[in-house]
CSV table of C-alpha atoms in Angstrom, one decimal:
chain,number,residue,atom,x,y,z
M,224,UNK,CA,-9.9,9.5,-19.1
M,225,UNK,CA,-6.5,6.9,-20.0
M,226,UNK,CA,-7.2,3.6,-21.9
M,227,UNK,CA,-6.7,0.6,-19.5
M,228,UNK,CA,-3.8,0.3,-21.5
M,229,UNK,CA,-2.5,3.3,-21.3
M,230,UNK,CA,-2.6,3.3,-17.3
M,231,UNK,CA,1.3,3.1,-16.9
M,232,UNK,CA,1.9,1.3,-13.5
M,233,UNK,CA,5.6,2.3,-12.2
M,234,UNK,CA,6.8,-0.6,-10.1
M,235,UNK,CA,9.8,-0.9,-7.4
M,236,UNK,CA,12.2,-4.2,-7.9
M,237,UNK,CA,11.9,-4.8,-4.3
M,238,UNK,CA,14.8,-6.7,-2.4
M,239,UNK,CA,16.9,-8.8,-5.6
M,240,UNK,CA,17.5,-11.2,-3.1
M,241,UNK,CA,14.2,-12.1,-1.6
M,242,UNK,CA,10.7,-12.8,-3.7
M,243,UNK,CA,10.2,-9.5,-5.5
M,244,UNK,CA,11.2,-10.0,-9.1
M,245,UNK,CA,9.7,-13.8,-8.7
M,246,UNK,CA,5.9,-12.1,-8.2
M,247,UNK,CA,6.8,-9.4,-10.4
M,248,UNK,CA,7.1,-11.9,-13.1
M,249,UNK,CA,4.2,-14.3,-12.5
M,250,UNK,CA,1.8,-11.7,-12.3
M,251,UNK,CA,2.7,-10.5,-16.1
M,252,UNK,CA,2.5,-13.6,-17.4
M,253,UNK,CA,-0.6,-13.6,-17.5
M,254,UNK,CA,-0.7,-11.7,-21.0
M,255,UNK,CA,-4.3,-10.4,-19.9
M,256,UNK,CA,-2.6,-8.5,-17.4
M,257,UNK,CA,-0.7,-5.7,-20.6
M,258,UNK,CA,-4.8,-5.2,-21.3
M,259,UNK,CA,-5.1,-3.5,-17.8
M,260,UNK,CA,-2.3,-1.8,-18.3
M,261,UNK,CA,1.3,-0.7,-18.8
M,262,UNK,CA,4.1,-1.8,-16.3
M,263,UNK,CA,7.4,0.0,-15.8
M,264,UNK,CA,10.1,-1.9,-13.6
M,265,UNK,CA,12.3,0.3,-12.0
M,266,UNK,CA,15.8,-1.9,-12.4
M,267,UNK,CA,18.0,-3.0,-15.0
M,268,UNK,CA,17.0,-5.0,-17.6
M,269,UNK,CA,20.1,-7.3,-17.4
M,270,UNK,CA,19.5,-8.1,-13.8
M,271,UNK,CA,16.0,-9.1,-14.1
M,272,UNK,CA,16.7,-11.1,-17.2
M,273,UNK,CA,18.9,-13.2,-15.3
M,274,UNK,CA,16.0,-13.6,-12.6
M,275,UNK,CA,13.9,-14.6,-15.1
M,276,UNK,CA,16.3,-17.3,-16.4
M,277,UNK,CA,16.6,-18.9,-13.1
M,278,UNK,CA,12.7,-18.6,-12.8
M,279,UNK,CA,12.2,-20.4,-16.0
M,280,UNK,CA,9.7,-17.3,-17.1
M,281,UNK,CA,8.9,-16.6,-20.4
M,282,UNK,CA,7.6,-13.3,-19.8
M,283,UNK,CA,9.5,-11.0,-22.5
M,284,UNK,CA,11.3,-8.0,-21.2
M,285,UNK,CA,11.4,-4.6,-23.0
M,286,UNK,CA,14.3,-2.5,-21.9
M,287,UNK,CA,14.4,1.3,-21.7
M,288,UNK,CA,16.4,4.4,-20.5
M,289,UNK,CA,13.9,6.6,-20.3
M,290,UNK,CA,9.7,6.6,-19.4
M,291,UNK,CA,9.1,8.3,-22.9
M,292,UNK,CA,10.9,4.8,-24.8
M,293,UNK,CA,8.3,2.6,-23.3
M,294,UNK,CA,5.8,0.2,-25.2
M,295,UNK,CA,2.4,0.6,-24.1
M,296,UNK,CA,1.0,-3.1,-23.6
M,297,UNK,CA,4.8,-4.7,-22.7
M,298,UNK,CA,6.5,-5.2,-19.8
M,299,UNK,CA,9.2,-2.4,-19.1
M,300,UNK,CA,12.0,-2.2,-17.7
M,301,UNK,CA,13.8,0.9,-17.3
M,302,UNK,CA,17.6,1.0,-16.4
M,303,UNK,CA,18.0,2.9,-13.2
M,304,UNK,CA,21.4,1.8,-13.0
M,305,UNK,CA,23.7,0.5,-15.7
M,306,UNK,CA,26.7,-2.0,-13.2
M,307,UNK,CA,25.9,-5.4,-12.7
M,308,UNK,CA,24.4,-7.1,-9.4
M,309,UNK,CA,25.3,-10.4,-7.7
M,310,UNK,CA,22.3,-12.0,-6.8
M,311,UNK,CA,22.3,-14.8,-4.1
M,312,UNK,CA,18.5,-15.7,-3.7
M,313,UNK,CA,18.0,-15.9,0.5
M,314,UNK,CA,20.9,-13.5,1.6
M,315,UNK,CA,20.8,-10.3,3.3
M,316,UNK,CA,23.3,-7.9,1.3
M,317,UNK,CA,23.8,-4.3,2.4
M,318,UNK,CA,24.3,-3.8,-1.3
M,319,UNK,CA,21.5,-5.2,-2.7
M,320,UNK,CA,19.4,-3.0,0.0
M,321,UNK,CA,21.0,0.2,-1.7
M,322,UNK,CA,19.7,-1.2,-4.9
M,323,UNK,CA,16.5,-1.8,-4.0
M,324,UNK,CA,16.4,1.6,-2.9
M,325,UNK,CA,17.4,3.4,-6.2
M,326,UNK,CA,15.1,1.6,-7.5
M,327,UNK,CA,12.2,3.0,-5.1
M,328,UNK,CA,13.6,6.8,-5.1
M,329,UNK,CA,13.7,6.4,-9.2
M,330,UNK,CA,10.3,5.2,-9.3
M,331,UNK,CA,8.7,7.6,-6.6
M,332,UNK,CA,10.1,10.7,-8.9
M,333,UNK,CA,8.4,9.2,-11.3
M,334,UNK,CA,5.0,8.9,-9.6
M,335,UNK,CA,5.6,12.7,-8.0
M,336,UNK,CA,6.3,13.7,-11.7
M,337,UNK,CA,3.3,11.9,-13.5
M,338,UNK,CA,5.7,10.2,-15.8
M,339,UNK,CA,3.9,6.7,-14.1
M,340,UNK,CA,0.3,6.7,-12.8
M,341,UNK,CA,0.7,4.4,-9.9
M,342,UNK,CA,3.2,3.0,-8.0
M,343,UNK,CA,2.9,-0.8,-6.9
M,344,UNK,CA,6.7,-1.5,-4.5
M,345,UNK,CA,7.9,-5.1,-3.7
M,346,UNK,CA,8.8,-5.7,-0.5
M,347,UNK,CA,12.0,-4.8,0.8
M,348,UNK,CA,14.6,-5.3,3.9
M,349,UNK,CA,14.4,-2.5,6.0
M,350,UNK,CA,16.8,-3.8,7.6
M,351,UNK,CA,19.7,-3.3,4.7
M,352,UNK,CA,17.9,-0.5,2.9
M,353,UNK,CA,19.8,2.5,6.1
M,354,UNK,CA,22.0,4.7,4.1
M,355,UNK,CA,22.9,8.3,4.9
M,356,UNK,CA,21.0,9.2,1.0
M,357,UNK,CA,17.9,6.9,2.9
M,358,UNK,CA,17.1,7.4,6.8
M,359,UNK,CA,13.7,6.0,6.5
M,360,UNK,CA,12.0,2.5,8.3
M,361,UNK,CA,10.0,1.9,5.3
M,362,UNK,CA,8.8,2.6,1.9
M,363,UNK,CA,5.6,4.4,3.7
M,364,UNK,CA,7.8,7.2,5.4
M,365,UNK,CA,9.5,8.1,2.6
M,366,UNK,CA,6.0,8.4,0.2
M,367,UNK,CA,4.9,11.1,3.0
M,368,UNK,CA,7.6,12.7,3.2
M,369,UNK,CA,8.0,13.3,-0.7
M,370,UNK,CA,4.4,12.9,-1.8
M,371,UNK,CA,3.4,15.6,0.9
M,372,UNK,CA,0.5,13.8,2.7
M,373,UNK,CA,-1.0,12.2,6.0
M,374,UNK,CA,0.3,9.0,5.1
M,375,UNK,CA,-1.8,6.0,6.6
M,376,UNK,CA,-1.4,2.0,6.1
M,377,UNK,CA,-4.5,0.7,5.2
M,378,UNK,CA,-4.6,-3.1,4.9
M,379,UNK,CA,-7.4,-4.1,2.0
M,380,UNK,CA,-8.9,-7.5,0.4
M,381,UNK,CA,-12.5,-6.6,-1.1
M,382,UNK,CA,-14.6,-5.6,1.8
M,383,UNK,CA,-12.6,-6.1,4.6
M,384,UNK,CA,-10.5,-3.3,5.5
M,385,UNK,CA,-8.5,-2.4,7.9
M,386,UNK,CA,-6.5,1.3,8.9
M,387,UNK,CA,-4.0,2.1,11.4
M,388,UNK,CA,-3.7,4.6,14.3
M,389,UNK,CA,0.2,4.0,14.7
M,390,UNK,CA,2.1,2.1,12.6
M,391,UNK,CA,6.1,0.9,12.9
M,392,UNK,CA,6.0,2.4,16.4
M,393,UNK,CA,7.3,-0.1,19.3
M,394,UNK,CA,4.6,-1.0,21.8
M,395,UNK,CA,5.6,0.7,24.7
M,396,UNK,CA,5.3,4.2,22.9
M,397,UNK,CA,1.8,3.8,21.4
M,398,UNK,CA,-0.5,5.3,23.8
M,399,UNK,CA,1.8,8.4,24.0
M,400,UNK,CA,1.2,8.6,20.2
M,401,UNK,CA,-2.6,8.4,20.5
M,402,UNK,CA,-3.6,12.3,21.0
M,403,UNK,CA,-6.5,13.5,19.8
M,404,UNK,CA,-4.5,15.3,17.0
M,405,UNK,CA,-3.8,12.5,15.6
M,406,UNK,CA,-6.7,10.1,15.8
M,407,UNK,CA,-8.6,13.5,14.3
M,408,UNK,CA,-5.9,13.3,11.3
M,409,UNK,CA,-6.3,9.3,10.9
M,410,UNK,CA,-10.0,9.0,10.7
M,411,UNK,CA,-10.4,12.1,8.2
M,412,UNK,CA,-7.6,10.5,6.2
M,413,UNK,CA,-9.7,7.3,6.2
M,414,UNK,CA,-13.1,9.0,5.5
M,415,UNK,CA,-11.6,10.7,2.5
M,416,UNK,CA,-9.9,7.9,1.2
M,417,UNK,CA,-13.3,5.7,1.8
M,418,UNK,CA,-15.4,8.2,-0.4
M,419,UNK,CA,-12.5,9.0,-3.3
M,420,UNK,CA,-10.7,5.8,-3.8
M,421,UNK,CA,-13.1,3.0,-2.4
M,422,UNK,CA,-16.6,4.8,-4.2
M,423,UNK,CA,-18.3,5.2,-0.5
M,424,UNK,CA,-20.6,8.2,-0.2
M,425,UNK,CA,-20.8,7.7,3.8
M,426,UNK,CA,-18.3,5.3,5.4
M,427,UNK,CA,-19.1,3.6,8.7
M,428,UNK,CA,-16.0,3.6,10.8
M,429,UNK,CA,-15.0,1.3,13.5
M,430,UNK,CA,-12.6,2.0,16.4
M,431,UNK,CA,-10.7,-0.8,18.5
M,432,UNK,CA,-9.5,0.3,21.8
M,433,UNK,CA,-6.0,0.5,22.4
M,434,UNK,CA,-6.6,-1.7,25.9
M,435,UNK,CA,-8.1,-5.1,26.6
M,436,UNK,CA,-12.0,-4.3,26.8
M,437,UNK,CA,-11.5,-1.2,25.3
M,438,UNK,CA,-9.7,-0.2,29.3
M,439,UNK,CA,-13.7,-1.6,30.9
M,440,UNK,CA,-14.2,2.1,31.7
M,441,UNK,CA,-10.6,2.9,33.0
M,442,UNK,CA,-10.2,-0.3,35.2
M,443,UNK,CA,-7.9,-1.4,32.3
M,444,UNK,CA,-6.0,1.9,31.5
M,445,UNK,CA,-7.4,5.3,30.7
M,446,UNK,CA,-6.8,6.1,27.4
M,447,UNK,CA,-10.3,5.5,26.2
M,448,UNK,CA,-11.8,7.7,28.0
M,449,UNK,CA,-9.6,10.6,28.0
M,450,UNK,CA,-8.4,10.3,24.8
M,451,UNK,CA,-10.2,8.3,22.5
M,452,UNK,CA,-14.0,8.7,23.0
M,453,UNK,CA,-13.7,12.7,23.1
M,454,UNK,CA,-12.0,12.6,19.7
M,455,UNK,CA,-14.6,10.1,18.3
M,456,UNK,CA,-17.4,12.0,19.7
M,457,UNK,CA,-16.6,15.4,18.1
M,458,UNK,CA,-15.8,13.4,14.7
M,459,UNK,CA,-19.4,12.0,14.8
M,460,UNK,CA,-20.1,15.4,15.8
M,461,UNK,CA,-18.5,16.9,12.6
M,462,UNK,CA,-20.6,14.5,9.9
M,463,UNK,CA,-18.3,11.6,10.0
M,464,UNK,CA,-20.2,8.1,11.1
M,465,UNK,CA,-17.5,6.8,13.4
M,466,UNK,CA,-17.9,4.0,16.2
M,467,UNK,CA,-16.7,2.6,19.1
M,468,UNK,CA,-13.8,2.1,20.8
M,469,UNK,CA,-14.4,-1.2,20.6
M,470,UNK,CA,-12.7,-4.3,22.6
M,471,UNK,CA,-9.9,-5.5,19.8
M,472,UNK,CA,-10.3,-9.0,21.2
M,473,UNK,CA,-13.6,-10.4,19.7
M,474,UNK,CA,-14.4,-7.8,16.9
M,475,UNK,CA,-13.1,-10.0,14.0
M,476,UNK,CA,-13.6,-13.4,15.1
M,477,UNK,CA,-17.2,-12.3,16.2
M,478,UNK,CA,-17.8,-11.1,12.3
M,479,UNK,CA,-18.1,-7.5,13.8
M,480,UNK,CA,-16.0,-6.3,11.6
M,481,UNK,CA,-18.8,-6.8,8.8
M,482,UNK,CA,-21.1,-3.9,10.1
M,483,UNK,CA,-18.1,-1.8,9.2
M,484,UNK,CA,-16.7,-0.3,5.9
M,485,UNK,CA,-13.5,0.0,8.0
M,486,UNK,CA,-11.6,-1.1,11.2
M,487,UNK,CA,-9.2,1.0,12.4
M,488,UNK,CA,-6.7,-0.3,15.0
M,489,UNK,CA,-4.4,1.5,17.7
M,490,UNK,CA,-1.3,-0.4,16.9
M,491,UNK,CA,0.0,-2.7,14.1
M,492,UNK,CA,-0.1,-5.9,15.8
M,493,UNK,CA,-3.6,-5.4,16.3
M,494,UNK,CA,-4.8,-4.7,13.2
M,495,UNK,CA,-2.4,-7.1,11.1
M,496,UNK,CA,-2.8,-10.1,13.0
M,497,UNK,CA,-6.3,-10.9,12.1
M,498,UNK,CA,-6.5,-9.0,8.7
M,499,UNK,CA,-3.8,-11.0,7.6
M,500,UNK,CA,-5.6,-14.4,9.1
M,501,UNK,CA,-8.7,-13.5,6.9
M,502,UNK,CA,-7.1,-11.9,4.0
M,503,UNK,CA,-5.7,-15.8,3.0
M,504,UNK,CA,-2.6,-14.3,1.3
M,505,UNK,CA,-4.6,-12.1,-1.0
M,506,UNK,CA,-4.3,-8.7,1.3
M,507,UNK,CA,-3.0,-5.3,-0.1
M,508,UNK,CA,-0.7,-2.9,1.1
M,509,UNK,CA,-2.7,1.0,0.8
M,510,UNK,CA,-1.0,4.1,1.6
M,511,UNK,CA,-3.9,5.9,1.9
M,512,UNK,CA,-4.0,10.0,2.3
M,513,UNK,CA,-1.0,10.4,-0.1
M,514,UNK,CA,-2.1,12.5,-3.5
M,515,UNK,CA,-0.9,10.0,-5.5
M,516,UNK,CA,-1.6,5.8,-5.7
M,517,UNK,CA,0.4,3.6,-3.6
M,518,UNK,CA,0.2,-0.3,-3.3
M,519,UNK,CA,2.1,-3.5,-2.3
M,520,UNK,CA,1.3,-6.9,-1.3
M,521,UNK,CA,1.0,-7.6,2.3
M,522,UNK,CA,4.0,-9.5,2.9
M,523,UNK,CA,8.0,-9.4,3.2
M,524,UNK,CA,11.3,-10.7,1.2
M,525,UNK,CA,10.7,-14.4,2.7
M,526,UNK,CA,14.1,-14.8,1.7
M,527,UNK,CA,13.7,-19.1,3.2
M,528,UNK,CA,11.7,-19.8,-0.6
M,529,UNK,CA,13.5,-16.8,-2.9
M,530,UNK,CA,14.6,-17.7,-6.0
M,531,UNK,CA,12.9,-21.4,-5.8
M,532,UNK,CA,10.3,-20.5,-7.9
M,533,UNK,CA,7.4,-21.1,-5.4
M,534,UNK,CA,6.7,-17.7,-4.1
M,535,UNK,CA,2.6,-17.2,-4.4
M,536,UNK,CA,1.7,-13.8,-6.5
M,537,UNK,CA,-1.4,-13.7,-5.2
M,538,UNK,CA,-1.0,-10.3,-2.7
M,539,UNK,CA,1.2,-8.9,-5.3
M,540,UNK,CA,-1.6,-9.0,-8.6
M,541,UNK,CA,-4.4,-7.7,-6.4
M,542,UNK,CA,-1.9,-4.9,-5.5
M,543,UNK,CA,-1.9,-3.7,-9.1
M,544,UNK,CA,-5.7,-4.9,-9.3
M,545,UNK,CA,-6.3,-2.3,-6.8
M,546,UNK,CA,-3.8,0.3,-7.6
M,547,UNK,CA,-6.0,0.2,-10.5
M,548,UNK,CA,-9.0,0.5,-9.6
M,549,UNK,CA,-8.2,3.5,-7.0
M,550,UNK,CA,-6.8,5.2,-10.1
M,551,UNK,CA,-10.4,4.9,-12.1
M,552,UNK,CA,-12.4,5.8,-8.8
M,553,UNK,CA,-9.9,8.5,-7.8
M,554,UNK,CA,-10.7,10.2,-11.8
M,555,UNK,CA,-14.4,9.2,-11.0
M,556,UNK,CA,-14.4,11.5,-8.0
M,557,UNK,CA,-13.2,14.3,-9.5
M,558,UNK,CA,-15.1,14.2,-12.1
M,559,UNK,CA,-18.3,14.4,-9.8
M,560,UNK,CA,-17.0,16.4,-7.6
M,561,UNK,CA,-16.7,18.8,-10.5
M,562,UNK,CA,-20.8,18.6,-11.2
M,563,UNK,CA,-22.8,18.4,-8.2
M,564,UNK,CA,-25.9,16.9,-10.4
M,565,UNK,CA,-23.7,14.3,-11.3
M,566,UNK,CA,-22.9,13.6,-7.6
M,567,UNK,CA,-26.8,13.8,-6.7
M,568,UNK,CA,-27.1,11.2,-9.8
M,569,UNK,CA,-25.1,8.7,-8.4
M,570,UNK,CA,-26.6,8.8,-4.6
């Protein structure tokens, strides 16, 4: 098993324009952080020197051209592109978008190679990332399509947790996305995930209905009962200790949620909009169901405060705390799963 140190943590520069490189920064300044492990900034060395200037950071910067150059217990950063950038903080630039995404592609082949462990992304523009080379909405997309998994968001800050049924899908085409197919595929990615990454021998899974009082036994829309409740039912049925559908409305503010090593929502709205009101700016970013590790923080560019130095690093340093610690529990899980006493040992 790797040396915290050793743990190299491949990281995507984000949008240069928005807060990216700002929490990229203030999370390695804390030297304690190069004990954890090693980070690798997909970028150009150049580029984020001159971010750092404007910053007033005194992190230093060790520049590479390839993985195999890197010093275990600096801070990286390996030249994925050699021209220079113009930066203006706050701006959306089609350029900078393409940018962004070589430095995402670079990193992912990386992390599909094993050249990096992990791979912790800053948060880009998806509106100026569209290229013919990149036809994706999202970082997410693109991790399932080359990482060859059920991809699933899952939000995460310690014991609140929360998984989506649909993700970037517009409103009016959710409940044509909800089949039983699917919901089957989302809870058994979550299940999984719960007992490999998270260290759960039997997860208790909560379901919010996709209508107001969970559709009040069809009164409010059908999609409960016809859809929904069958899938749950022969889930429970198969070994896996999922609940509900629950009305969305009052689960979190009632402290439901609690009973619950998971909450997993129809549609984004409905699941971000109270994680992110009790996460307090500390909530992750987890592509779960992907064979390799994927984090982020849990918010955007916010190109209004870029390059003003005031950007809060909080989301962004648990997102590499947890990237972490999935890696450790992911090699934990293997390892027990290779010697059943083992597993019976730690029940």
């Amino acid at each position: 098993m790797k040396k915290a140190e050793n743990i190299i943590v491949g990281i995507s520069i984000g949008d240069l324009n928005g807060i990216g490189s700002e929490v990229i920064l203030k999370t390695f300044e804390d030297t304690r952080m190069l004990e954890l492990c090693t980070p690798v900034i997909f970028a150009n060395v150049k580029i984020v020197s001159f971010i750092k200037r404007n910053l007033n950071s005194e992190v230093a910067l060790h520049g590479i051209d390839r993985i195999d150059q890197l010093i275990k217990g600096k801070i990286n950063v390996l030249n994925v592109w050699r021209e220079g950038v113009d930066i203006n903080f706050g701006q959306n630039d089609e350029t900078v978008g393409k940018y962004a995404i070589k430095s995402f592609m670079a990193a992912t082949a990386a992390l599909k190679d094993g050249l990096v462990d992990v791979l912790v992304t800053a948060p880009i523009n998806k509106y100026n990332i569209q290229s013919d080379e990149f036809k994706f909405p999202g970082h997410t997309d693109y991790l399932d399509k080359e990482l060859s998994g059920d991809a699933l968001m899952f939000m995460v800050q310690d014991n609140l947790r929360v998984g989506l049924l649909t993700d970037h899908v517009p409103v009016n085409d959710v409940a044509k996305h909800l089949t039983e197919k699917l919901i089957t595929q989302k809870i058994e990615t979550i299940n999984l995930s719960l007992k490999q990454d998270f260290k759960i021998n039997k997860p208790k899974i909560a379901v919010l209905g996709l209508n107001p009082h969970a559709g009040d036994s069809g009164i409010i829309g059908n999609e409960e009962e016809t859809v929904i409740k069958p899938t749950i039912k022969k889930l429970f049925e198969k070994g896996i200790f999922v609940f509900g559908p629950y009305p969305a409305d009052g689960f979190f503010g009632s402290g439901q949620y609690e009973k619950f090593d998971v909450v997993i929502a129809s549609y984004h709205d409905q699941g971000l909009i109270p994680f992110k009101t009790l996460s307090f700016g500390l909530g992750v970013n987890y592509t779960a169901g992907l064979n390799k590790i994927r984090t982020s923080p849990d918010h955007g560019t916010a190109y209004e405060i870029a390059g003003k130095g005031v950007a809060d690093f909080g989301s962004f340093k648990e997102a590499v705390y947890l990237a972490l610690d999935i890696f450790h529990a992911r090699n934990e899980y293997v390892e027990l799963t290779k010697d059943p006493l083992k597993t019976k040992e730690k029940k």
